[in-house]
PDB file of C-alpha atoms in Angstrom:
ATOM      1  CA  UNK A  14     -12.861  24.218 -17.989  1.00 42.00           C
ATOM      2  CA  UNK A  15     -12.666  22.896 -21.743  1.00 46.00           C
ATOM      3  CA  UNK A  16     -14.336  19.669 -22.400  1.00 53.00           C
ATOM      4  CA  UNK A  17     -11.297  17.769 -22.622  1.00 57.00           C
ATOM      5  CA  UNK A  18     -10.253  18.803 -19.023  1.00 59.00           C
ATOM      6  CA  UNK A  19     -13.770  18.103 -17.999  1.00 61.00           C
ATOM      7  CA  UNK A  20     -13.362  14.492 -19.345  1.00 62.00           C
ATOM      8  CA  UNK A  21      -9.470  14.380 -18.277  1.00 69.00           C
ATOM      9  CA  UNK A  22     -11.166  14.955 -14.514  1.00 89.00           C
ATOM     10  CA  UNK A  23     -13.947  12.687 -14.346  1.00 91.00           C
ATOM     11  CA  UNK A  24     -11.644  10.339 -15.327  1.00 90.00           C
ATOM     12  CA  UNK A  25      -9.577  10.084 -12.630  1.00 93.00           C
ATOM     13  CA  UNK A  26     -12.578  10.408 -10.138  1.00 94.00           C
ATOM     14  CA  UNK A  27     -13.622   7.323 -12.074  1.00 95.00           C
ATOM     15  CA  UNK A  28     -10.010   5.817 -11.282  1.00 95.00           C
ATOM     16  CA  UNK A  29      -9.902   6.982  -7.924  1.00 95.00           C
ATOM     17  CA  UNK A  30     -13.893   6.162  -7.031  1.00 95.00           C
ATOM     18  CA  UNK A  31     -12.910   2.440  -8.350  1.00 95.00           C
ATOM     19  CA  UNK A  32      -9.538   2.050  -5.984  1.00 94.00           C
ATOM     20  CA  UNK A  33     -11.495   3.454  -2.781  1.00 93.00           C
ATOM     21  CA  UNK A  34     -14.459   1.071  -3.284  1.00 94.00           C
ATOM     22  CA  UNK A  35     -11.869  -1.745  -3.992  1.00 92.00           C
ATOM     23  CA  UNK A  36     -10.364  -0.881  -0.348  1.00 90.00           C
ATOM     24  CA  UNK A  37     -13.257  -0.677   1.089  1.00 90.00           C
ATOM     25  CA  UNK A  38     -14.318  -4.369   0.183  1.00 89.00           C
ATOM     26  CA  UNK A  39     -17.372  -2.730  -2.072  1.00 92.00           C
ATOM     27  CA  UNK A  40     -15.307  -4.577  -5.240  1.00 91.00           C
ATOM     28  CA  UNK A  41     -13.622  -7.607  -4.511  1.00 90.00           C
ATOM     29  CA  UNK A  42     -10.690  -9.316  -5.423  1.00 90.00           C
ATOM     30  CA  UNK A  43     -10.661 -11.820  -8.551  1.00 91.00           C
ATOM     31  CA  UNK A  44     -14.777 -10.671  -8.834  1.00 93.00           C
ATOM     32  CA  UNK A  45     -16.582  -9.783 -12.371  1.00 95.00           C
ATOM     33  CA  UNK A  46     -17.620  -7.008 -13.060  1.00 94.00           C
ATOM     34  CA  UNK A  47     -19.878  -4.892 -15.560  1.00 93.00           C
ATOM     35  CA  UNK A  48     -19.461  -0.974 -16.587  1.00 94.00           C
ATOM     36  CA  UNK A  49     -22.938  -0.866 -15.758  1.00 93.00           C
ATOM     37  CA  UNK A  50     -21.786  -1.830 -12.214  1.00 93.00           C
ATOM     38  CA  UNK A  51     -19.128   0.376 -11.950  1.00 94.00           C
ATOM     39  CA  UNK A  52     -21.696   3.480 -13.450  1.00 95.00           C
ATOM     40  CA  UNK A  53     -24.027   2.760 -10.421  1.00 94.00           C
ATOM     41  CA  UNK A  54     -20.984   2.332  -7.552  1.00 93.00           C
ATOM     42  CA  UNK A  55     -18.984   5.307  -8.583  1.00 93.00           C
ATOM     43  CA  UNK A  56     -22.162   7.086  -9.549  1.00 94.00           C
ATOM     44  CA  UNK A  57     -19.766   8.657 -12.864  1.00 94.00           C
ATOM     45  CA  UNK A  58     -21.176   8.548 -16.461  1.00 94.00           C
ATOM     46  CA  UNK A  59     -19.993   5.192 -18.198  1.00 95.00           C
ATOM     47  CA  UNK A  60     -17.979   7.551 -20.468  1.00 93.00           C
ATOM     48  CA  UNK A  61     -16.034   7.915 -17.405  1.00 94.00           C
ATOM     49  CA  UNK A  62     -15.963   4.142 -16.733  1.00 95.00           C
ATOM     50  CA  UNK A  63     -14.807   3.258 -20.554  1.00 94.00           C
ATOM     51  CA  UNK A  64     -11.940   6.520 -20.863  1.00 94.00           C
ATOM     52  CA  UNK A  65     -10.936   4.793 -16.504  1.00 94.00           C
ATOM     53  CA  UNK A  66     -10.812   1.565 -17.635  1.00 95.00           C
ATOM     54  CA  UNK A  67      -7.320   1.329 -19.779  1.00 95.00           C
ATOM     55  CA  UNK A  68      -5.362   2.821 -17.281  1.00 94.00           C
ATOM     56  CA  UNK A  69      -6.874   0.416 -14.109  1.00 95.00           C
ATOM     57  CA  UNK A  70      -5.515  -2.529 -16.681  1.00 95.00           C
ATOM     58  CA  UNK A  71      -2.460  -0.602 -17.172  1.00 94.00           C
ATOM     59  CA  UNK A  72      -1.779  -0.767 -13.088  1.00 94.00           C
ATOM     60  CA  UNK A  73      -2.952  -4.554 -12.985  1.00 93.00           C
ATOM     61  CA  UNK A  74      -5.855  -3.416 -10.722  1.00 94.00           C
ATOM     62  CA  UNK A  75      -8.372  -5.027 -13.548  1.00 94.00           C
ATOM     63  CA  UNK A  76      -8.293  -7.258 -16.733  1.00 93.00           C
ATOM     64  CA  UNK A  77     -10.419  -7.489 -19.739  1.00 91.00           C
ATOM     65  CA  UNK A  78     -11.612 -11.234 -20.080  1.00 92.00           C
ATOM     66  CA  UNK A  79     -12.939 -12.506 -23.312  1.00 89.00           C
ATOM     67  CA  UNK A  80     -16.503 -13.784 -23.692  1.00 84.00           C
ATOM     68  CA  UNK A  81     -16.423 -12.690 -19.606  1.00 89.00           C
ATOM     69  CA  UNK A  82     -15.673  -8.866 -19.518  1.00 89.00           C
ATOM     70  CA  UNK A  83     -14.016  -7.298 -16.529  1.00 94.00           C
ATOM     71  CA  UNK A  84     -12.030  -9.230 -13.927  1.00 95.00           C
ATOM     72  CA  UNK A  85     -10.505  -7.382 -10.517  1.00 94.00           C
ATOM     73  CA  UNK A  86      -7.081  -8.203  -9.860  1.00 89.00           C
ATOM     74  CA  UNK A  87      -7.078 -11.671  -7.987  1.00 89.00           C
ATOM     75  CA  UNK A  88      -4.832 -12.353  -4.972  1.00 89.00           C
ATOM     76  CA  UNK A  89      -2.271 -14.660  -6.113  1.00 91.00           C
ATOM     77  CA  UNK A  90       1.204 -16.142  -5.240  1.00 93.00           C
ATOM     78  CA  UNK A  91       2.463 -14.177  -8.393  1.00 92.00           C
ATOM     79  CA  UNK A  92       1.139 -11.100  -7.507  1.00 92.00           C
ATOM     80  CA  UNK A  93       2.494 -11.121  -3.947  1.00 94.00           C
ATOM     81  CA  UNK A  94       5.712 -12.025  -5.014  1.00 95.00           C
ATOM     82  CA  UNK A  95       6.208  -9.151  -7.193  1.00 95.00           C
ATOM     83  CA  UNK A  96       4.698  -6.721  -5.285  1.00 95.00           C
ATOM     84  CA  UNK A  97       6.895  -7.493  -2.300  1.00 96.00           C
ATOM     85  CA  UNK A  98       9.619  -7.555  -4.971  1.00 97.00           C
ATOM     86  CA  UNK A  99       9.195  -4.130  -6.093  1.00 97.00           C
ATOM     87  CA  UNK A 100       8.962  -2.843  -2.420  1.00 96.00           C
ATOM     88  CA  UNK A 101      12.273  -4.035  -1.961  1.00 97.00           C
ATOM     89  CA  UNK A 102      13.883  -2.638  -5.063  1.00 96.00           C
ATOM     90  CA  UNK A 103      12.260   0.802  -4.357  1.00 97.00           C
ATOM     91  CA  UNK A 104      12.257   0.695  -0.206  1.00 97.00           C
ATOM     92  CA  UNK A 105      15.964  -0.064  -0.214  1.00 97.00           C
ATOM     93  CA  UNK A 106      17.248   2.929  -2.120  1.00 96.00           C
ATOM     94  CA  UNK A 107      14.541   4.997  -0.200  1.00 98.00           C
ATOM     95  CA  UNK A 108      15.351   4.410   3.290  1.00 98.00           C
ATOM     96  CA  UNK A 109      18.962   4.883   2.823  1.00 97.00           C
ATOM     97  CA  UNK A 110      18.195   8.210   1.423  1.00 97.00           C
ATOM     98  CA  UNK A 111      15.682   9.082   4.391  1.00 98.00           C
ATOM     99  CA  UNK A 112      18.429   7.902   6.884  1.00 98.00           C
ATOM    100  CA  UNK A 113      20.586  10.911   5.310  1.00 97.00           C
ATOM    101  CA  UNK A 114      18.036  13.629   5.188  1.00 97.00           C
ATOM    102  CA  UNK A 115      15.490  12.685   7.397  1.00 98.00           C
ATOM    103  CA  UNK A 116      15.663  15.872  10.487  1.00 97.00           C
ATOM    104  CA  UNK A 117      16.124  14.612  14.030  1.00 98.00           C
ATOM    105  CA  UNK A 118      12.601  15.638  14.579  1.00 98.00           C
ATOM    106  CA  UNK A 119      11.284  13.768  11.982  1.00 98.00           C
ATOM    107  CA  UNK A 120      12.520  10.586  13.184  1.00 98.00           C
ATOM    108  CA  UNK A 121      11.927  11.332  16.894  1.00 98.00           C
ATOM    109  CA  UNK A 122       8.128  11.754  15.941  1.00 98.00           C
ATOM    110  CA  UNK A 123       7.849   8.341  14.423  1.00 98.00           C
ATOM    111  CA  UNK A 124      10.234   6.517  16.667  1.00 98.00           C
ATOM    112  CA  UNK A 125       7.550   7.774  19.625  1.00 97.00           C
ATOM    113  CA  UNK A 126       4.182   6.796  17.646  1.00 97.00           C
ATOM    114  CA  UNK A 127       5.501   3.492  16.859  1.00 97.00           C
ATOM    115  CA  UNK A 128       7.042   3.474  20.787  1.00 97.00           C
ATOM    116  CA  UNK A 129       3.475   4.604  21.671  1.00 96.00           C
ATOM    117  CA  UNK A 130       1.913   1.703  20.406  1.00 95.00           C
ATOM    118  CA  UNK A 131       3.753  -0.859  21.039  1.00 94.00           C
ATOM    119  CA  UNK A 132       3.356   0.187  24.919  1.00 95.00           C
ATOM    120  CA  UNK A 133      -0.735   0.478  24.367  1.00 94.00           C
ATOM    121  CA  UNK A 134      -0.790  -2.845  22.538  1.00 91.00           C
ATOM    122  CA  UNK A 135       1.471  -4.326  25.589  1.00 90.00           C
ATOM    123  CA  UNK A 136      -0.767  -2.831  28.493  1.00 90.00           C
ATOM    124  CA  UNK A 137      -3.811  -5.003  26.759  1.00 87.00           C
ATOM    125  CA  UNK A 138      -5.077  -1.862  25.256  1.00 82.00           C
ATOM    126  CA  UNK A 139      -5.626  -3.469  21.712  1.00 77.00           C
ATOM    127  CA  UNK A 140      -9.063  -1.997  19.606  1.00 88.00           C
ATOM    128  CA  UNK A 141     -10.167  -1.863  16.227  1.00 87.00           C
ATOM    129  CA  UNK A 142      -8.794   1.841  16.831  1.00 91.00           C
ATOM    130  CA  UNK A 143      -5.742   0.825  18.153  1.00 92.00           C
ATOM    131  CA  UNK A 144      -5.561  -1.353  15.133  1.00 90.00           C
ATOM    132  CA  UNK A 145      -6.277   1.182  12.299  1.00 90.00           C
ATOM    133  CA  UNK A 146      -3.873   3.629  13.761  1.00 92.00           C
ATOM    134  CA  UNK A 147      -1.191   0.993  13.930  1.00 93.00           C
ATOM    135  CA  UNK A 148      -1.585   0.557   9.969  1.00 91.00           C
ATOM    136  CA  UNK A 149      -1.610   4.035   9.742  1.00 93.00           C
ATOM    137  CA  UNK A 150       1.518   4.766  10.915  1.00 95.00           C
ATOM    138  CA  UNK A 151       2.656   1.334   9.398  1.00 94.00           C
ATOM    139  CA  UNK A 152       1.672   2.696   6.161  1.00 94.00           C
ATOM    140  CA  UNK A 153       2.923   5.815   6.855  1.00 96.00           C
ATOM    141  CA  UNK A 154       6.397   5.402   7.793  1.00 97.00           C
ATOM    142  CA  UNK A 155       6.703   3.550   4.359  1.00 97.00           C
ATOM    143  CA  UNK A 156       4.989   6.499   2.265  1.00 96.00           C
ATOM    144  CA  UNK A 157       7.935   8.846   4.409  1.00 97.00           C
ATOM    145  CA  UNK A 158      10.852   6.949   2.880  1.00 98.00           C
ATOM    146  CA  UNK A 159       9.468   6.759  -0.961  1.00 97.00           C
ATOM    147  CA  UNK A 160       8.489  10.674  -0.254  1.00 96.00           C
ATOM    148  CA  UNK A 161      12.168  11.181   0.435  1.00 95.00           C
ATOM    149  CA  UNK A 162      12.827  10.511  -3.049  1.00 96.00           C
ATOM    150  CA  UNK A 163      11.453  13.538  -4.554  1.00 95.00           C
ATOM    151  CA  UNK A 164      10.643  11.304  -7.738  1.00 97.00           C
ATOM    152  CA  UNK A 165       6.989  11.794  -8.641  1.00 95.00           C
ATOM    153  CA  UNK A 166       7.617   8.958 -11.277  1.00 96.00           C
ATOM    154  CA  UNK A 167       8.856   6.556  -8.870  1.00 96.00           C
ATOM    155  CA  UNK A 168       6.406   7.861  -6.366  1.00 95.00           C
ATOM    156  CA  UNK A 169       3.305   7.420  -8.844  1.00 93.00           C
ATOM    157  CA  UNK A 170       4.619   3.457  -9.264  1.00 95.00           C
ATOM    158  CA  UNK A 171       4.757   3.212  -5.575  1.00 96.00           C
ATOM    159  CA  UNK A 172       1.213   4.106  -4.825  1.00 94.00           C
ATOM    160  CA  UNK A 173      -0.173   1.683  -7.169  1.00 94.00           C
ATOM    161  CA  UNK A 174       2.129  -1.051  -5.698  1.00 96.00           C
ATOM    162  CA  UNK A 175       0.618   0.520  -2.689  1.00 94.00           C
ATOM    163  CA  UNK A 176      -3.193  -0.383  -3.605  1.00 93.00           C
ATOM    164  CA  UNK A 177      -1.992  -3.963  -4.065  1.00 93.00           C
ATOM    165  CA  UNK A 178      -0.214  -4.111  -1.311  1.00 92.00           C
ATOM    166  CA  UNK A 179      -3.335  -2.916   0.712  1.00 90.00           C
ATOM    167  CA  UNK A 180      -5.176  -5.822  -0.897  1.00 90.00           C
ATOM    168  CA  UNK A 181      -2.658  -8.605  -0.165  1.00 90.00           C
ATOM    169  CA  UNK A 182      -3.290  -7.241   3.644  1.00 85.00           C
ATOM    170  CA  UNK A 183      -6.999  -7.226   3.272  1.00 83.00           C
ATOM    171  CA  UNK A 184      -6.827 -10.929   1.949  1.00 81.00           C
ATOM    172  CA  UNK A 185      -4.161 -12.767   3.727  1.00 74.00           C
ATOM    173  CA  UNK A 186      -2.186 -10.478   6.733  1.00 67.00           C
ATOM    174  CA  UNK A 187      -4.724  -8.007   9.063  1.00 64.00           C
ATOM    175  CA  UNK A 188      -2.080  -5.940  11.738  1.00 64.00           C
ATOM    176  CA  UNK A 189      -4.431  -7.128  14.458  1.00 60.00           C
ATOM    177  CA  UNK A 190      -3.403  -9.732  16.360  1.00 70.00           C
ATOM    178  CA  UNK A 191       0.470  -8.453  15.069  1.00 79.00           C
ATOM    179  CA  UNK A 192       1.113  -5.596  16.227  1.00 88.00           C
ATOM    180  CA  UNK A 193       3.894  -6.062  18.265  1.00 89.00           C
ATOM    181  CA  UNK A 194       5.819  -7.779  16.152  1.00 91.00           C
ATOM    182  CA  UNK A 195       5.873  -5.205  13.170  1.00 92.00           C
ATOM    183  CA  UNK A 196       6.187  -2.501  15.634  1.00 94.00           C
ATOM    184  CA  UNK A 197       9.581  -3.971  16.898  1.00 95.00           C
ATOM    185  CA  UNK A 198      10.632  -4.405  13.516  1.00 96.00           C
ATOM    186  CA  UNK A 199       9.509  -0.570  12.138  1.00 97.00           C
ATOM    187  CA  UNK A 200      11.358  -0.061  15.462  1.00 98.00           C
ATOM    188  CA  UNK A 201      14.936  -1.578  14.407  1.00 98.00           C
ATOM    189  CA  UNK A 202      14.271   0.251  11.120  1.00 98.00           C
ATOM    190  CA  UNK A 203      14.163   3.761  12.860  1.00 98.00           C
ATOM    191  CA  UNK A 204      16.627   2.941  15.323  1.00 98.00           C
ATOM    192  CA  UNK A 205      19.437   2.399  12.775  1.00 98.00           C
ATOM    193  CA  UNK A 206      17.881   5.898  10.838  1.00 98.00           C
ATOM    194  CA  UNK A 207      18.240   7.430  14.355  1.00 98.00           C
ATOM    195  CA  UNK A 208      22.286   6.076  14.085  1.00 98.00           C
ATOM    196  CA  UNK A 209      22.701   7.926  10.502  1.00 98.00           C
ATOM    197  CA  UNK A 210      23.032   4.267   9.544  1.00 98.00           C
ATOM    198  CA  UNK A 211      22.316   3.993   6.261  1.00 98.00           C
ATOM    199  CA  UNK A 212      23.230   0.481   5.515  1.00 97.00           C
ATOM    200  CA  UNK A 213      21.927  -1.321   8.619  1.00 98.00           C
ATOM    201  CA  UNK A 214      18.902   0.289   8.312  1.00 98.00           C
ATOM    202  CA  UNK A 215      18.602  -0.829   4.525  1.00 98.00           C
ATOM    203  CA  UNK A 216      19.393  -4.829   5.941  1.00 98.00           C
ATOM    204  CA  UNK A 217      16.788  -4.143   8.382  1.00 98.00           C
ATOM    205  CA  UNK A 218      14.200  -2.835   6.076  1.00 98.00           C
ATOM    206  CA  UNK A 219      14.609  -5.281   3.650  1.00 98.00           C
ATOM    207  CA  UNK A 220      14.364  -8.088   6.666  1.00 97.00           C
ATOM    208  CA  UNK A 221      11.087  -6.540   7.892  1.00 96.00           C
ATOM    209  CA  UNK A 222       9.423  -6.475   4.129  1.00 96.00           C
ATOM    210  CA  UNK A 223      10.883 -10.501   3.346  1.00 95.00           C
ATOM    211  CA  UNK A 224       8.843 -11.621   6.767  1.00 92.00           C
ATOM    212  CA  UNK A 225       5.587  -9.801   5.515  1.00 91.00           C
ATOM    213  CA  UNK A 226       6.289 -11.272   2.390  1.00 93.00           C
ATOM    214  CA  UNK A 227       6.459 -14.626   3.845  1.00 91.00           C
ATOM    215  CA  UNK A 228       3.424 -14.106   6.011  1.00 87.00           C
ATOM    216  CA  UNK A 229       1.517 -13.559   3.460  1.00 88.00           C
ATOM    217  CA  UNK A 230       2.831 -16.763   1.403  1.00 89.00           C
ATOM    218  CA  UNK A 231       1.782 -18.924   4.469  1.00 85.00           C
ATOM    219  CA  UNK A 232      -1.988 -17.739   4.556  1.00 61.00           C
TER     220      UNK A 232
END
């Protein structure tokens, strides 16, 4: 590999070793920063770090603060506004698309996980593991419908949206203690895919991703 595709790659293990720390609560939101930090957590030169650092404050995830230096995105009624705004405005087109092309087996397979743990979480099985699979196939069913797109572009947007998203749960909605209710709404999603119905299941979607939304306003 040249030295510009050597550079191009640690790069985006720079990007990428910044988002997984961020998830995992090594990096929090709002919190300073230093490149001399972010050398010793991601373990990358801080050539890495410097060539990573335009496109994390390209995707919002940090800013540049005079006199102050580096800032991680911070949790705020703006941010959650827009980033539930964007799911709409991508979700919409993508679940009527799914409902269209989605095979019978497809939906069948997530109609039963989400079936399956709504009747675990009912028989007082709850668990952390119960828990993380729940926003697993939470996450998942979303990530099926923007998939259904084909649209690396849109799909590219979408995961970044995603890694906000994933820090607006962290900060102000966990699934525990909800599980029901978002399985019975992922539930009147899938049910109206399982119709063919494009439209109803758009409504529904939309419904489902407003009360998030507002969930996480109240916090």
């Amino acid at each position: 590999m040249d030295d510009n595709g050597e550079q191009t790659t640690l790069r985006e293990k720079a990007y990428e070793s910044f988002t997984h720390h961020l998830l995992a609560r090594d990096v929090r939101p709002g919190q300073f920063i230093s490149q001399r930090r972010l050398v010793e957590l991601t373990g990358l030169p801080l050539g890495a770090i410097r060539e990573a650092i335009p496109r994390l404050e390209a995707d919002g995830l940090i800013k540049t603060v005079p006199q102050r230096g580096l800032q991680v995105a911070h949790i705020d009624i703006n941010l959650i506004r827009e980033a539930f705004q964007f799911r709409i405005f991508m979700e919409k087109e993508a679940v009527a698309i799914f409902t269209r092309t989605a095979s019978n087996d497809t939906i069948a397979r997530m109609i039963k996980e989400h079936r399956d743990i709504d009747e675990a979480d009912r028989n007082g099985q709850g668990s952390p593991e119960l828990d993380a699979r729940a926003q697993a196939v939470d996450w998942g069913m979303h990530d099926a419908f923007i998939d259904s797109l084909g649209n690396s572009i849109i799909s590219n947007a979408y995961r970044v949206n995603s890694i906000k998203m994933r820090l607006i749960n962290q900060e102000r909605f966990r699934i525990a203690g909800h599980i029901k209710s978002v399985m019975e709404e992922h539930l009147t999603i899938l049910e109206a895919i399982e119709r063919r119905s494009a439209e109803e299941a758009a409504e529904r979607l939309v419904a489902h991703i407003r009360n998030a939304r507002d969930r996480a306003l109240a916090v």
